[in-house]
Amino acid sequence: MSEMSGPKLADAAPTQYRSLFISDLHLGMRGCQAEMILDFLRHNEAETIYLVGDVFDGWAMRRRIFWPQTHNDVVQKLLRKARNGSRIIYVPGNHDEVMRSYLGTHFGGVEVVDRSIHETLDGRTFLVIHGDQFDLVVMNHRVLTAVGDRAYEAALWANRHYNRVRRALGFPYWSFSKWAKNQVKRAVAFIGDFEEVLASEARKIGVDGVICGHIHQAAMRKIHAVDYVNTGDWVESCTAIAEDHSGQLILINWANEMAENHAANAQSKANKAKVALKAELVARSDAAANSGHLENQLANS
């Protein structure tokens, strides 16, 4: 398991993977990074795509309807991939829990299941599950969960406006809300407990690892000999998990990739400008030399 790095230029052909795992898109929520999701889907293809829960945010949409064209474009892009031959497996989460009423059904080429077992090309087996089933707060304290959800939306509001200023100044995306969450010891402790419980579930059912979402904290690590993999999210970190054609799992940080692309494109433009300026200076120098030569010929005639 490894983390992907290195810029992908805008005009590069899509990267082909055996499997992709993405979760916590939260379409219908103002904090959703739909443009980044679309960019990721344009540049990456897979034989199988797992949507590991919270694809849309029913909680947010119960409070207010927010569905811009970019969110619709994400849905259409996924359905187009299904029509073009990708197998798409949808594992609902707590924010799109209404889809759990449709377990076992297919729509538009998308299969809806409560959980799935994925086997990598190198023979490892993974439980694929959103993970909210093992979050005691979500399962047993709905009022507390709703309050926490409002606070989280407020943090994302701050994050959105902070990054608007960064873009205006020419800086790439950076998740302020993720940074703040990582500074809170209780949040860090909760994440650790969640990871332990999911690893325990994988060990109990006899698989080699677990691939989940829910806590918006991308990770790939060993926990008591179990491969714990979290896909992250598309409101803060903009991450996904990919399986390559050797069976290796890769953590893709698309926010970092876009920042690297931004830097690479800026450098490319700067290099082109230097070449153009050098060519112009050479042309002017040649023109001046030719003009001087012509003046000398006229003077000697």
PDB file of C-alpha atoms in Angstrom, residues 68-295:
ATOM      1  CA  PRO A  68     -26.164  22.999  -8.433  1.00  0.00           C
ATOM      2  CA  GLN A  69     -25.335  21.781 -11.920  1.00  0.00           C
ATOM      3  CA  THR A  70     -21.899  20.507 -10.868  1.00  0.00           C
ATOM      4  CA  HIS A  71     -23.519  18.066  -8.414  1.00  0.00           C
ATOM      5  CA  ASN A  72     -25.786  16.783 -11.166  1.00  0.00           C
ATOM      6  CA  ASP A  73     -22.725  16.487 -13.432  1.00  0.00           C
ATOM      7  CA  VAL A  74     -21.056  14.171 -10.887  1.00  0.00           C
ATOM      8  CA  VAL A  75     -24.075  11.837 -10.925  1.00  0.00           C
ATOM      9  CA  GLN A  76     -24.200  11.863 -14.728  1.00  0.00           C
ATOM     10  CA  LYS A  77     -20.453  11.192 -14.926  1.00  0.00           C
ATOM     11  CA  LEU A  78     -20.789   8.117 -12.693  1.00  0.00           C
ATOM     12  CA  LEU A  79     -23.773   6.803 -14.661  1.00  0.00           C
ATOM     13  CA  ARG A  80     -21.849   7.341 -17.898  1.00  0.00           C
ATOM     14  CA  LYS A  81     -18.990   5.247 -16.515  1.00  0.00           C
ATOM     15  CA  ALA A  82     -21.501   2.486 -15.739  1.00  0.00           C
ATOM     16  CA  ARG A  83     -22.866   2.658 -19.298  1.00  0.00           C
ATOM     17  CA  ASN A  84     -19.304   2.462 -20.635  1.00  0.00           C
ATOM     18  CA  GLY A  85     -18.657  -0.807 -18.816  1.00  0.00           C
ATOM     19  CA  SER A  86     -17.449   0.017 -15.309  1.00  0.00           C
ATOM     20  CA  ARG A  87     -19.081  -2.028 -12.558  1.00  0.00           C
ATOM     21  CA  ILE A  88     -20.349   0.386  -9.888  1.00  0.00           C
ATOM     22  CA  ILE A  89     -21.139  -0.901  -6.396  1.00  0.00           C
ATOM     23  CA  TYR A  90     -22.934   1.513  -4.060  1.00  0.00           C
ATOM     24  CA  VAL A  91     -22.550   0.890  -0.307  1.00  0.00           C
ATOM     25  CA  PRO A  92     -24.788   3.487   1.422  1.00  0.00           C
ATOM     26  CA  GLY A  93     -23.775   5.387   4.560  1.00  0.00           C
ATOM     27  CA  ASN A  94     -25.649   7.303   7.249  1.00  0.00           C
ATOM     28  CA  HIS A  95     -26.154  10.541   5.268  1.00  0.00           C
ATOM     29  CA  ASP A  96     -27.651   8.616   2.317  1.00  0.00           C
ATOM     30  CA  GLU A  97     -29.238   5.921   4.498  1.00  0.00           C
ATOM     31  CA  VAL A  98     -32.467   6.147   2.478  1.00  0.00           C
ATOM     32  CA  MET A  99     -30.665   4.019  -0.124  1.00  0.00           C
ATOM     33  CA  ARG A 100     -30.578   1.149   2.393  1.00  0.00           C
ATOM     34  CA  SER A 101     -34.257   0.673   1.530  1.00  0.00           C
ATOM     35  CA  TYR A 102     -33.087  -0.441  -1.936  1.00  0.00           C
ATOM     36  CA  LEU A 103     -30.448  -3.027  -1.003  1.00  0.00           C
ATOM     37  CA  GLY A 104     -30.099  -5.698  -3.680  1.00  0.00           C
ATOM     38  CA  THR A 105     -31.484  -3.512  -6.455  1.00  0.00           C
ATOM     39  CA  HIS A 106     -29.834  -2.168  -9.602  1.00  0.00           C
ATOM     40  CA  PHE A 107     -30.482   1.214 -11.179  1.00  0.00           C
ATOM     41  CA  GLY A 108     -28.657   2.741 -14.113  1.00  0.00           C
ATOM     42  CA  GLY A 109     -26.023   0.005 -13.893  1.00  0.00           C
ATOM     43  CA  VAL A 110     -25.374   0.691 -10.185  1.00  0.00           C
ATOM     44  CA  GLU A 111     -25.647  -2.147  -7.621  1.00  0.00           C
ATOM     45  CA  VAL A 112     -26.815  -1.203  -4.097  1.00  0.00           C
ATOM     46  CA  VAL A 113     -25.468  -3.389  -1.259  1.00  0.00           C
ATOM     47  CA  ASP A 114     -25.054  -3.036   2.520  1.00  0.00           C
ATOM     48  CA  ARG A 115     -21.464  -4.307   2.429  1.00  0.00           C
ATOM     49  CA  SER A 116     -19.226  -6.106  -0.017  1.00  0.00           C
ATOM     50  CA  ILE A 117     -16.145  -8.325  -0.027  1.00  0.00           C
ATOM     51  CA  HIS A 118     -13.502  -7.215  -2.504  1.00  0.00           C
ATOM     52  CA  GLU A 119     -10.627  -9.470  -3.568  1.00  0.00           C
ATOM     53  CA  THR A 120      -7.519  -7.743  -4.871  1.00  0.00           C
ATOM     54  CA  LEU A 121      -5.532  -9.164  -7.752  1.00  0.00           C
ATOM     55  CA  ASP A 122      -2.857 -10.386  -5.325  1.00  0.00           C
ATOM     56  CA  GLY A 123      -5.448 -12.474  -3.441  1.00  0.00           C
ATOM     57  CA  ARG A 124      -6.209 -10.319  -0.375  1.00  0.00           C
ATOM     58  CA  THR A 125      -9.815  -9.925   0.749  1.00  0.00           C
ATOM     59  CA  PHE A 126     -11.331  -6.679   2.078  1.00  0.00           C
ATOM     60  CA  LEU A 127     -14.602  -5.877   3.771  1.00  0.00           C
ATOM     61  CA  VAL A 128     -16.015  -2.781   2.033  1.00  0.00           C
ATOM     62  CA  ILE A 129     -18.394  -0.883   4.322  1.00  0.00           C
ATOM     63  CA  HIS A 130     -19.182   2.761   5.066  1.00  0.00           C
ATOM     64  CA  GLY A 131     -18.508   2.338   8.785  1.00  0.00           C
ATOM     65  CA  ASP A 132     -21.308   4.284  10.481  1.00  0.00           C
ATOM     66  CA  GLN A 133     -22.662   0.984  11.809  1.00  0.00           C
ATOM     67  CA  PHE A 134     -19.706   0.992  14.207  1.00  0.00           C
ATOM     68  CA  ASP A 135     -20.047   4.636  15.286  1.00  0.00           C
ATOM     69  CA  LEU A 136     -21.905   4.493  18.616  1.00  0.00           C
ATOM     70  CA  VAL A 137     -22.738   8.207  18.565  1.00  0.00           C
ATOM     71  CA  VAL A 138     -24.406   7.958  15.157  1.00  0.00           C
ATOM     72  CA  MET A 139     -26.276   4.789  16.074  1.00  0.00           C
ATOM     73  CA  ASN A 140     -27.442   5.740  19.595  1.00  0.00           C
ATOM     74  CA  HIS A 141     -27.427   9.532  19.982  1.00  0.00           C
ATOM     75  CA  ARG A 142     -29.278  11.055  17.026  1.00  0.00           C
ATOM     76  CA  VAL A 143     -29.751  14.490  18.656  1.00  0.00           C
ATOM     77  CA  LEU A 144     -26.050  14.767  19.516  1.00  0.00           C
ATOM     78  CA  THR A 145     -25.219  13.657  15.975  1.00  0.00           C
ATOM     79  CA  ALA A 146     -27.472  16.382  14.520  1.00  0.00           C
ATOM     80  CA  VAL A 147     -25.791  19.060  16.675  1.00  0.00           C
ATOM     81  CA  GLY A 148     -22.383  17.804  15.613  1.00  0.00           C
ATOM     82  CA  ASP A 149     -23.469  17.864  11.988  1.00  0.00           C
ATOM     83  CA  ARG A 150     -24.459  21.550  12.270  1.00  0.00           C
ATOM     84  CA  ALA A 151     -21.098  22.386  13.883  1.00  0.00           C
ATOM     85  CA  TYR A 152     -19.321  20.516  11.116  1.00  0.00           C
ATOM     86  CA  GLU A 153     -21.214  22.494   8.470  1.00  0.00           C
ATOM     87  CA  ALA A 154     -20.111  25.710  10.191  1.00  0.00           C
ATOM     88  CA  ALA A 155     -16.480  24.562  10.031  1.00  0.00           C
ATOM     89  CA  LEU A 156     -16.906  23.763   6.326  1.00  0.00           C
ATOM     90  CA  TRP A 157     -18.422  27.222   5.759  1.00  0.00           C
ATOM     91  CA  ALA A 158     -15.282  28.762   7.252  1.00  0.00           C
ATOM     92  CA  ASN A 159     -13.150  26.405   5.161  1.00  0.00           C
ATOM     93  CA  ARG A 160     -14.988  27.383   1.960  1.00  0.00           C
ATOM     94  CA  HIS A 161     -14.530  31.133   2.482  1.00  0.00           C
ATOM     95  CA  TYR A 162     -10.922  30.699   3.612  1.00  0.00           C
ATOM     96  CA  ASN A 163     -10.115  28.855   0.379  1.00  0.00           C
ATOM     97  CA  ARG A 164     -11.934  31.475  -1.682  1.00  0.00           C
ATOM     98  CA  VAL A 165      -9.402  34.016  -0.371  1.00  0.00           C
ATOM     99  CA  ARG A 166      -6.532  31.582  -1.060  1.00  0.00           C
ATOM    100  CA  ARG A 167      -7.691  31.139  -4.680  1.00  0.00           C
ATOM    101  CA  ALA A 168      -7.942  34.917  -5.132  1.00  0.00           C
ATOM    102  CA  LEU A 169      -4.319  35.173  -3.977  1.00  0.00           C
ATOM    103  CA  GLY A 170      -3.232  32.365  -6.332  1.00  0.00           C
ATOM    104  CA  PHE A 171      -2.738  29.669  -3.680  1.00  0.00           C
ATOM    105  CA  PRO A 172      -4.032  26.056  -4.047  1.00  0.00           C
ATOM    106  CA  TYR A 173      -6.738  24.421  -1.918  1.00  0.00           C
ATOM    107  CA  TRP A 174      -5.898  23.665   1.731  1.00  0.00           C
ATOM    108  CA  SER A 175      -8.320  22.162   4.266  1.00  0.00           C
ATOM    109  CA  PHE A 176      -8.538  24.443   7.287  1.00  0.00           C
ATOM    110  CA  SER A 177     -11.332  22.301   8.788  1.00  0.00           C
ATOM    111  CA  LYS A 178      -9.207  19.140   8.516  1.00  0.00           C
ATOM    112  CA  TRP A 179      -6.285  20.893  10.194  1.00  0.00           C
ATOM    113  CA  ALA A 180      -8.545  22.109  13.018  1.00  0.00           C
ATOM    114  CA  LYS A 181     -10.007  18.625  13.529  1.00  0.00           C
ATOM    115  CA  ASN A 182      -6.530  17.127  13.801  1.00  0.00           C
ATOM    116  CA  GLN A 183      -5.666  19.560  16.601  1.00  0.00           C
ATOM    117  CA  VAL A 184      -8.516  18.329  18.818  1.00  0.00           C
ATOM    118  CA  LYS A 185      -7.353  15.430  21.003  1.00  0.00           C
ATOM    119  CA  ARG A 186     -10.851  14.028  21.482  1.00  0.00           C
ATOM    120  CA  ALA A 187     -11.378  13.876  17.713  1.00  0.00           C
ATOM    121  CA  VAL A 188      -8.034  12.100  17.307  1.00  0.00           C
ATOM    122  CA  ALA A 189      -9.001   9.621  20.044  1.00  0.00           C
ATOM    123  CA  PHE A 190     -12.379   8.946  18.368  1.00  0.00           C
ATOM    124  CA  ILE A 191     -10.651   8.257  15.042  1.00  0.00           C
ATOM    125  CA  GLY A 192      -8.301   5.795  16.745  1.00  0.00           C
ATOM    126  CA  ASP A 193     -11.206   3.962  18.409  1.00  0.00           C
ATOM    127  CA  PHE A 194     -13.137   3.808  15.131  1.00  0.00           C
ATOM    128  CA  GLU A 195     -10.161   2.321  13.302  1.00  0.00           C
ATOM    129  CA  GLU A 196      -9.668  -0.331  16.000  1.00  0.00           C
ATOM    130  CA  VAL A 197     -13.340  -1.376  15.883  1.00  0.00           C
ATOM    131  CA  LEU A 198     -13.358  -1.676  12.071  1.00  0.00           C
ATOM    132  CA  ALA A 199     -10.123  -3.691  12.105  1.00  0.00           C
ATOM    133  CA  SER A 200     -11.666  -5.968  14.744  1.00  0.00           C
ATOM    134  CA  GLU A 201     -14.739  -6.516  12.539  1.00  0.00           C
ATOM    135  CA  ALA A 202     -12.538  -7.466   9.586  1.00  0.00           C
ATOM    136  CA  ARG A 203     -10.593  -9.911  11.743  1.00  0.00           C
ATOM    137  CA  LYS A 204     -13.858 -11.395  13.099  1.00  0.00           C
ATOM    138  CA  ILE A 205     -15.261 -12.212   9.655  1.00  0.00           C
ATOM    139  CA  GLY A 206     -11.921 -13.613   8.446  1.00  0.00           C
ATOM    140  CA  VAL A 207     -10.800 -11.110   5.815  1.00  0.00           C
ATOM    141  CA  ASP A 208      -7.405  -9.495   5.387  1.00  0.00           C
ATOM    142  CA  GLY A 209      -8.554  -5.905   5.694  1.00  0.00           C
ATOM    143  CA  VAL A 210     -11.302  -3.306   5.647  1.00  0.00           C
ATOM    144  CA  ILE A 211     -11.992  -0.399   3.275  1.00  0.00           C
ATOM    145  CA  CYS A 212     -14.333   2.202   4.764  1.00  0.00           C
ATOM    146  CA  GLY A 213     -15.168   5.893   4.921  1.00  0.00           C
ATOM    147  CA  HIS A 214     -17.380   7.865   7.356  1.00  0.00           C
ATOM    148  CA  ILE A 215     -14.822   9.733   9.498  1.00  0.00           C
ATOM    149  CA  HIS A 216     -13.302  11.874   6.710  1.00  0.00           C
ATOM    150  CA  GLN A 217      -9.786  10.743   7.580  1.00  0.00           C
ATOM    151  CA  ALA A 218      -7.931   8.979   4.762  1.00  0.00           C
ATOM    152  CA  ALA A 219      -5.532   6.301   5.970  1.00  0.00           C
ATOM    153  CA  MET A 220      -3.739   3.092   5.058  1.00  0.00           C
ATOM    154  CA  ARG A 221      -2.119   1.226   7.929  1.00  0.00           C
ATOM    155  CA  LYS A 222      -1.761  -2.132   9.635  1.00  0.00           C
ATOM    156  CA  ILE A 223      -3.802  -2.627  12.815  1.00  0.00           C
ATOM    157  CA  HIS A 224      -3.061  -5.961  14.516  1.00  0.00           C
ATOM    158  CA  ALA A 225      -2.125  -7.549  11.164  1.00  0.00           C
ATOM    159  CA  VAL A 226      -5.309  -6.190   9.509  1.00  0.00           C
ATOM    160  CA  ASP A 227      -5.043  -3.761   6.580  1.00  0.00           C
ATOM    161  CA  TYR A 228      -7.109  -0.745   7.634  1.00  0.00           C
ATOM    162  CA  VAL A 229      -7.933   1.507   4.663  1.00  0.00           C
ATOM    163  CA  ASN A 230     -10.068   4.651   4.792  1.00  0.00           C
ATOM    164  CA  THR A 231     -11.011   6.433   1.573  1.00  0.00           C
ATOM    165  CA  GLY A 232     -11.256   9.899   3.178  1.00  0.00           C
ATOM    166  CA  ASP A 233     -13.782  12.341   1.720  1.00  0.00           C
ATOM    167  CA  TRP A 234     -14.568  15.044  -0.851  1.00  0.00           C
ATOM    168  CA  VAL A 235     -15.450  17.930   1.422  1.00  0.00           C
ATOM    169  CA  GLU A 236     -12.100  18.311   3.196  1.00  0.00           C
ATOM    170  CA  SER A 237      -9.197  16.188   2.009  1.00  0.00           C
ATOM    171  CA  CYS A 238     -10.399  15.114  -1.483  1.00  0.00           C
ATOM    172  CA  THR A 239      -8.922  11.608  -1.407  1.00  0.00           C
ATOM    173  CA  ALA A 240      -9.639   8.164  -2.860  1.00  0.00           C
ATOM    174  CA  ILE A 241      -8.197   4.655  -2.854  1.00  0.00           C
ATOM    175  CA  ALA A 242      -7.165   2.900  -6.058  1.00  0.00           C
ATOM    176  CA  GLU A 243      -6.130  -0.681  -6.774  1.00  0.00           C
ATOM    177  CA  ASP A 244      -3.612  -0.965  -9.581  1.00  0.00           C
ATOM    178  CA  HIS A 245      -3.221  -3.921 -11.914  1.00  0.00           C
ATOM    179  CA  SER A 246      -0.795  -5.665  -9.564  1.00  0.00           C
ATOM    180  CA  GLY A 247      -3.242  -5.606  -6.634  1.00  0.00           C
ATOM    181  CA  GLN A 248      -1.461  -2.818  -4.771  1.00  0.00           C
ATOM    182  CA  LEU A 249      -3.669  -0.250  -3.016  1.00  0.00           C
ATOM    183  CA  ILE A 250      -2.787   3.410  -3.493  1.00  0.00           C
ATOM    184  CA  LEU A 251      -3.981   6.452  -1.557  1.00  0.00           C
ATOM    185  CA  ILE A 252      -4.650   9.287  -4.003  1.00  0.00           C
ATOM    186  CA  ASN A 253      -4.721  12.825  -2.602  1.00  0.00           C
ATOM    187  CA  TRP A 254      -6.398  14.739  -5.418  1.00  0.00           C
ATOM    188  CA  ALA A 255      -6.109  18.119  -3.686  1.00  0.00           C
ATOM    189  CA  ASN A 256      -2.336  17.655  -3.610  1.00  0.00           C
ATOM    190  CA  GLU A 257      -2.349  16.439  -7.219  1.00  0.00           C
ATOM    191  CA  MET A 258      -4.230  19.548  -8.328  1.00  0.00           C
ATOM    192  CA  ALA A 259      -1.818  21.758  -6.380  1.00  0.00           C
ATOM    193  CA  GLU A 260       1.104  20.018  -8.093  1.00  0.00           C
ATOM    194  CA  ASN A 261      -0.650  20.415 -11.444  1.00  0.00           C
ATOM    195  CA  HIS A 262      -1.139  24.106 -10.704  1.00  0.00           C
ATOM    196  CA  ALA A 263       2.567  24.482  -9.940  1.00  0.00           C
ATOM    197  CA  ALA A 264       3.599  22.405 -12.980  1.00  0.00           C
ATOM    198  CA  ASN A 265       1.314  24.360 -15.313  1.00  0.00           C
ATOM    199  CA  ALA A 266       2.544  27.665 -13.886  1.00  0.00           C
ATOM    200  CA  GLN A 267       6.149  26.545 -14.439  1.00  0.00           C
ATOM    201  CA  SER A 268       5.300  25.394 -17.969  1.00  0.00           C
ATOM    202  CA  LYS A 269       3.753  28.780 -18.770  1.00  0.00           C
ATOM    203  CA  ALA A 270       6.772  30.557 -17.296  1.00  0.00           C
ATOM    204  CA  ASN A 271       9.142  28.424 -19.398  1.00  0.00           C
ATOM    205  CA  LYS A 272       7.118  29.118 -22.554  1.00  0.00           C
ATOM    206  CA  ALA A 273       7.166  32.842 -21.761  1.00  0.00           C
ATOM    207  CA  LYS A 274      10.961  32.731 -21.340  1.00  0.00           C
ATOM    208  CA  VAL A 275      11.373  30.909 -24.667  1.00  0.00           C
ATOM    209  CA  ALA A 276       9.068  33.415 -26.411  1.00  0.00           C
ATOM    210  CA  LEU A 277      10.920  36.366 -24.862  1.00  0.00           C
ATOM    211  CA  LYS A 278      14.280  34.913 -25.865  1.00  0.00           C
ATOM    212  CA  ALA A 279      13.038  34.353 -29.434  1.00  0.00           C
ATOM    213  CA  GLU A 280      11.737  37.930 -29.571  1.00  0.00           C
ATOM    214  CA  LEU A 281      15.053  39.324 -28.307  1.00  0.00           C
ATOM    215  CA  VAL A 282      16.973  37.257 -30.865  1.00  0.00           C
ATOM    216  CA  ALA A 283      14.611  38.459 -33.622  1.00  0.00           C
ATOM    217  CA  ARG A 284      15.076  42.082 -32.559  1.00  0.00           C
ATOM    218  CA  SER A 285      18.828  41.617 -32.412  1.00  0.00           C
ATOM    219  CA  ASP A 286      18.867  40.086 -35.874  1.00  0.00           C
ATOM    220  CA  ALA A 287      16.651  42.889 -37.188  1.00  0.00           C
ATOM    221  CA  ALA A 288      18.956  45.503 -35.673  1.00  0.00           C
ATOM    222  CA  ALA A 289      22.014  43.784 -37.149  1.00  0.00           C
ATOM    223  CA  ASN A 290      20.384  43.587 -40.584  1.00  0.00           C
ATOM    224  CA  SER A 291      19.379  47.239 -40.361  1.00  0.00           C
ATOM    225  CA  GLY A 292      22.949  48.244 -39.480  1.00  0.00           C
ATOM    226  CA  HIS A 293      24.312  46.165 -42.323  1.00  0.00           C
ATOM    227  CA  LEU A 294      21.904  47.805 -44.758  1.00  0.00           C
ATOM    228  CA  GLU A 295      22.843  51.283 -43.534  1.00  0.00           C
TER     229      GLU A 295
END
